[in-house]
Short mmCIF file of N, CA and C in Angstrom, two decimals:
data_model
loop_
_atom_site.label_atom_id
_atom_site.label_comp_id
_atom_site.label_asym_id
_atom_site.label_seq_id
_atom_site.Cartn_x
_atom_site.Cartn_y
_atom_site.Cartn_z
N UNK A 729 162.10 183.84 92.37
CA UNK A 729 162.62 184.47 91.17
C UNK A 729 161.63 185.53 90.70
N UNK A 730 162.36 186.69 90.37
CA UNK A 730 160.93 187.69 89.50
C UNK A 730 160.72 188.01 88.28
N UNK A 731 159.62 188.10 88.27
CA UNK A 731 159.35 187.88 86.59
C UNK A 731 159.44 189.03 85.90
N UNK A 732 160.25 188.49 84.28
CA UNK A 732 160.52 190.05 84.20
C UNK A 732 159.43 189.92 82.94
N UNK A 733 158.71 189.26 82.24
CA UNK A 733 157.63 188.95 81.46
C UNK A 733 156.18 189.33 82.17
N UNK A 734 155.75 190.28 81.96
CA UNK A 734 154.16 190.23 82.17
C UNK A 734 153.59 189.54 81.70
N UNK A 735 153.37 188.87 81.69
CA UNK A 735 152.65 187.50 81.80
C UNK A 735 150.95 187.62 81.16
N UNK A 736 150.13 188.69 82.26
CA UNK A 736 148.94 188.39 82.13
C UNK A 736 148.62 189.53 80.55
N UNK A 737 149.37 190.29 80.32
CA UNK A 737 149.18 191.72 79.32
C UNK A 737 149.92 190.97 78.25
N UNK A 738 150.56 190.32 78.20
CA UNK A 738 151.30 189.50 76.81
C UNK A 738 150.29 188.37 76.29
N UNK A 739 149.26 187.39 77.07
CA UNK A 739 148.62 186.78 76.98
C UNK A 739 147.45 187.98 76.60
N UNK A 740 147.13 189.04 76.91
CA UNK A 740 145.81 189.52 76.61
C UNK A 740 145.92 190.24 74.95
N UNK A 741 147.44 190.43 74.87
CA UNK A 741 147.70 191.14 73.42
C UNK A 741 147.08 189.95 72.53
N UNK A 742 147.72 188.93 73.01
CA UNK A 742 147.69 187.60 71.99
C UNK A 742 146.53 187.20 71.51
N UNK A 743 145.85 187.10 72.67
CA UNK A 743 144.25 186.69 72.55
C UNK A 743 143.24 187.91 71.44
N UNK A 744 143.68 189.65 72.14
CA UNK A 744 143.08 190.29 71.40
C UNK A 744 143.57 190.03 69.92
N UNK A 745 144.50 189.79 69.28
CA UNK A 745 145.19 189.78 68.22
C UNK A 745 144.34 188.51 67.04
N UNK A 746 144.47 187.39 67.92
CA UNK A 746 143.54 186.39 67.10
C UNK A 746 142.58 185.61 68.64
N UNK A 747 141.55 186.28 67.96
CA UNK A 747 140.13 185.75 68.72
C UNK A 747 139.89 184.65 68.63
N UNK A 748 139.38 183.93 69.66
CA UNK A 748 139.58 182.50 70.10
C UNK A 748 139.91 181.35 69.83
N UNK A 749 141.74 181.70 69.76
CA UNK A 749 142.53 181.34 69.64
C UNK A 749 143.05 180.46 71.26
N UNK A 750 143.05 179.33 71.63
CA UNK A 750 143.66 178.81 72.56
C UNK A 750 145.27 178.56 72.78
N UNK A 751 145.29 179.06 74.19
CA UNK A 751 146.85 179.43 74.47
C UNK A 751 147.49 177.96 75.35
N UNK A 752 148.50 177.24 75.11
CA UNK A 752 148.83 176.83 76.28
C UNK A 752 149.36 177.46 76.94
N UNK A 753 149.55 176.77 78.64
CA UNK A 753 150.13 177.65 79.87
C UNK A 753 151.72 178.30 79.61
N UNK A 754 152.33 177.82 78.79
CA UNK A 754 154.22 178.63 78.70
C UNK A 754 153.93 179.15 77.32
N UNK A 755 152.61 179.19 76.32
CA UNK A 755 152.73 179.95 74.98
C UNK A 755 153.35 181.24 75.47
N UNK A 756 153.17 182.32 76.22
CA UNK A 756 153.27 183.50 76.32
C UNK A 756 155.17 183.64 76.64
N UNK A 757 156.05 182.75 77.53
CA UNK A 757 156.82 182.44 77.78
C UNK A 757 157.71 182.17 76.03
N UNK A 758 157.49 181.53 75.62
CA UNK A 758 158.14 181.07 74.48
C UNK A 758 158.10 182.27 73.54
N UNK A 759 156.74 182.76 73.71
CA UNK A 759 156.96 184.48 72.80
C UNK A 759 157.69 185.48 73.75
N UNK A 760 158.15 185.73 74.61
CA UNK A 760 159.05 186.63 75.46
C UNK A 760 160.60 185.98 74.74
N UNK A 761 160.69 184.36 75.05
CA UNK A 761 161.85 183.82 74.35
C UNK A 761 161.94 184.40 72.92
N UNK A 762 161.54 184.25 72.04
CA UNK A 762 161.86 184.57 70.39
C UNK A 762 161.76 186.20 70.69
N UNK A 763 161.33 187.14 71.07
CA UNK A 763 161.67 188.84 71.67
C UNK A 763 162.83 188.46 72.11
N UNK A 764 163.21 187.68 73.16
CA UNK A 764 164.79 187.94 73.73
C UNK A 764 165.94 187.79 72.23
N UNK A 765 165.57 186.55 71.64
CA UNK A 765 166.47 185.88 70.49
C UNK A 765 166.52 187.19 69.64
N UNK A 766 165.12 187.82 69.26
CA UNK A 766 165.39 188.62 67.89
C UNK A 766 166.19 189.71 68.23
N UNK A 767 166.45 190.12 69.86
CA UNK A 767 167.02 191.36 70.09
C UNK A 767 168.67 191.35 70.57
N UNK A 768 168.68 190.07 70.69
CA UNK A 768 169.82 189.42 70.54
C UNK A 768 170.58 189.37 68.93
N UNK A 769 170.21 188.97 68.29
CA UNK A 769 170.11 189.00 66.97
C UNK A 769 170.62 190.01 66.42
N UNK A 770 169.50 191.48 66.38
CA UNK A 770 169.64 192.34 66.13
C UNK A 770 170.78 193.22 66.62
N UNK A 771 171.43 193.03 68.15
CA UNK A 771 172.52 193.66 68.58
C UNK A 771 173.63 193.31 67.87
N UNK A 772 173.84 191.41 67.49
CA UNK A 772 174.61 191.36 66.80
C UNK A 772 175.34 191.56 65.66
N UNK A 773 173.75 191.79 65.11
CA UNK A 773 174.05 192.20 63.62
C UNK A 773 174.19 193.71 63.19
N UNK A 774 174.16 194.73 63.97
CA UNK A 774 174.20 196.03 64.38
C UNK A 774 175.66 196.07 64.75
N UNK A 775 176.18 195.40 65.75
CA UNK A 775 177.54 195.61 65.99
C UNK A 775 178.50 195.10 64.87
N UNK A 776 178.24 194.00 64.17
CA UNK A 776 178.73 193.75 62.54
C UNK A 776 178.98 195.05 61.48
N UNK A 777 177.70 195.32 62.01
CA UNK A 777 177.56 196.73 60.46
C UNK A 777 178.04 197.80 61.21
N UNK A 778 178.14 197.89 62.90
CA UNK A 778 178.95 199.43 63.18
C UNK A 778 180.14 199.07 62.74
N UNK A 779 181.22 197.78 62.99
CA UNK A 779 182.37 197.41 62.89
C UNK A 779 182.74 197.55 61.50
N UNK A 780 182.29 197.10 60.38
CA UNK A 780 181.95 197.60 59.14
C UNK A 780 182.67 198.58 59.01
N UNK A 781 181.62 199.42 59.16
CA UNK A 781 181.41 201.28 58.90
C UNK A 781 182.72 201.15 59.45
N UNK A 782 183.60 201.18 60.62
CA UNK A 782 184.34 201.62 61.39
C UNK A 782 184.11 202.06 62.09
N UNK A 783 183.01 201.68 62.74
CA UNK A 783 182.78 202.93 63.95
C UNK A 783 182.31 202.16 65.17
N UNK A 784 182.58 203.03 66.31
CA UNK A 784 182.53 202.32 67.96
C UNK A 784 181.65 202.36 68.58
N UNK A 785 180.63 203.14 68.25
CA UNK A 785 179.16 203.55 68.59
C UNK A 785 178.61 202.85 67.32
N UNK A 786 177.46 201.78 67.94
CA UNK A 786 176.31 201.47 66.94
C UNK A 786 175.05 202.54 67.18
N UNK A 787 175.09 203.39 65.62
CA UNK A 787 174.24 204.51 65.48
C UNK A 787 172.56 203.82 64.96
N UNK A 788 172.04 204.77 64.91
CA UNK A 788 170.88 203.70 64.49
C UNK A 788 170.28 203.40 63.24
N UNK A 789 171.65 204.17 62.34
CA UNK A 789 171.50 203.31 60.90
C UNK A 789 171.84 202.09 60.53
N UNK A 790 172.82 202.06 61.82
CA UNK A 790 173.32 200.26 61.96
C UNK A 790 172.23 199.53 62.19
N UNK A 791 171.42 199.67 63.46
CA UNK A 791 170.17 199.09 63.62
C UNK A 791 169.36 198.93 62.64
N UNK A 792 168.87 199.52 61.70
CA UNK A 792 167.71 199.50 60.58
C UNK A 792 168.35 199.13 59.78
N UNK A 793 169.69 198.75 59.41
CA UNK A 793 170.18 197.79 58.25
C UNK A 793 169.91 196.57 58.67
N UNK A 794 170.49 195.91 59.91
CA UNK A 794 170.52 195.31 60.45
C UNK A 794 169.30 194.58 61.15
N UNK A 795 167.94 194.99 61.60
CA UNK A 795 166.92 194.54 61.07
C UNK A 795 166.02 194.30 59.54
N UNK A 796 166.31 195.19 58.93
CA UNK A 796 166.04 194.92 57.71
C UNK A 796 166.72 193.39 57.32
N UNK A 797 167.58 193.47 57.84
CA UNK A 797 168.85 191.89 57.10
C UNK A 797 167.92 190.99 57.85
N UNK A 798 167.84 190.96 59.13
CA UNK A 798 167.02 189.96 59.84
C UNK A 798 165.66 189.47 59.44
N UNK A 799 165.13 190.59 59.55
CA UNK A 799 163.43 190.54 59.27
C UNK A 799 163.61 189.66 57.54
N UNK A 800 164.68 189.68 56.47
CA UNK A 800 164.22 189.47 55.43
C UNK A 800 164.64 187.77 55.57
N UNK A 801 165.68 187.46 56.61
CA UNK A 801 166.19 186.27 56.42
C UNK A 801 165.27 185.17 57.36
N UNK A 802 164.45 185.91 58.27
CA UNK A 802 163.04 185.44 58.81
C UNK A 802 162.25 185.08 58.20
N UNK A 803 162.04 185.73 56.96
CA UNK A 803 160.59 185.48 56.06
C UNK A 803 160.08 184.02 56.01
N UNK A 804 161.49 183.65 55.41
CA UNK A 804 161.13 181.94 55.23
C UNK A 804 159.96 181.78 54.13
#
């Protein structure tokens, strides 16, 4: 199977990001997962707000509503 996650450059962001911080072996895996979910997410909720508007093309004001909605219902 090929990997479509870089693996070793997603683990080096992480590490640079918070310093010695210990990773387990699928941490990097599970953050590629929640990237797949949020962009998933975001298509959906983009195609909501093009359908909305009326329109057949999601433009990319759909997108930035539509993360905005996400990112705020993330906060938690």
């Amino acid at each position: 199977m090929r990997r479509i996650v870089p693996r070793t450059a997603l683990r080096k962001m992480v590490k640079s990001e918070k310093l010695g911080l210990r990773l387990s072996a699928c941490a990097d895996l599970l953050v590629y997962l929640n990237f797949l979910l949020f962009l998933r997410r975001l298509a959906e909720e983009a195609r909501t707000n093009a359908f909305q508007n009326r329109s057949r093309i999601i433009k990319p004001e759909h997108i930035i509503v539509a993360a905005k909605a996400i990112l705020k219902k993330s906060k938690g």
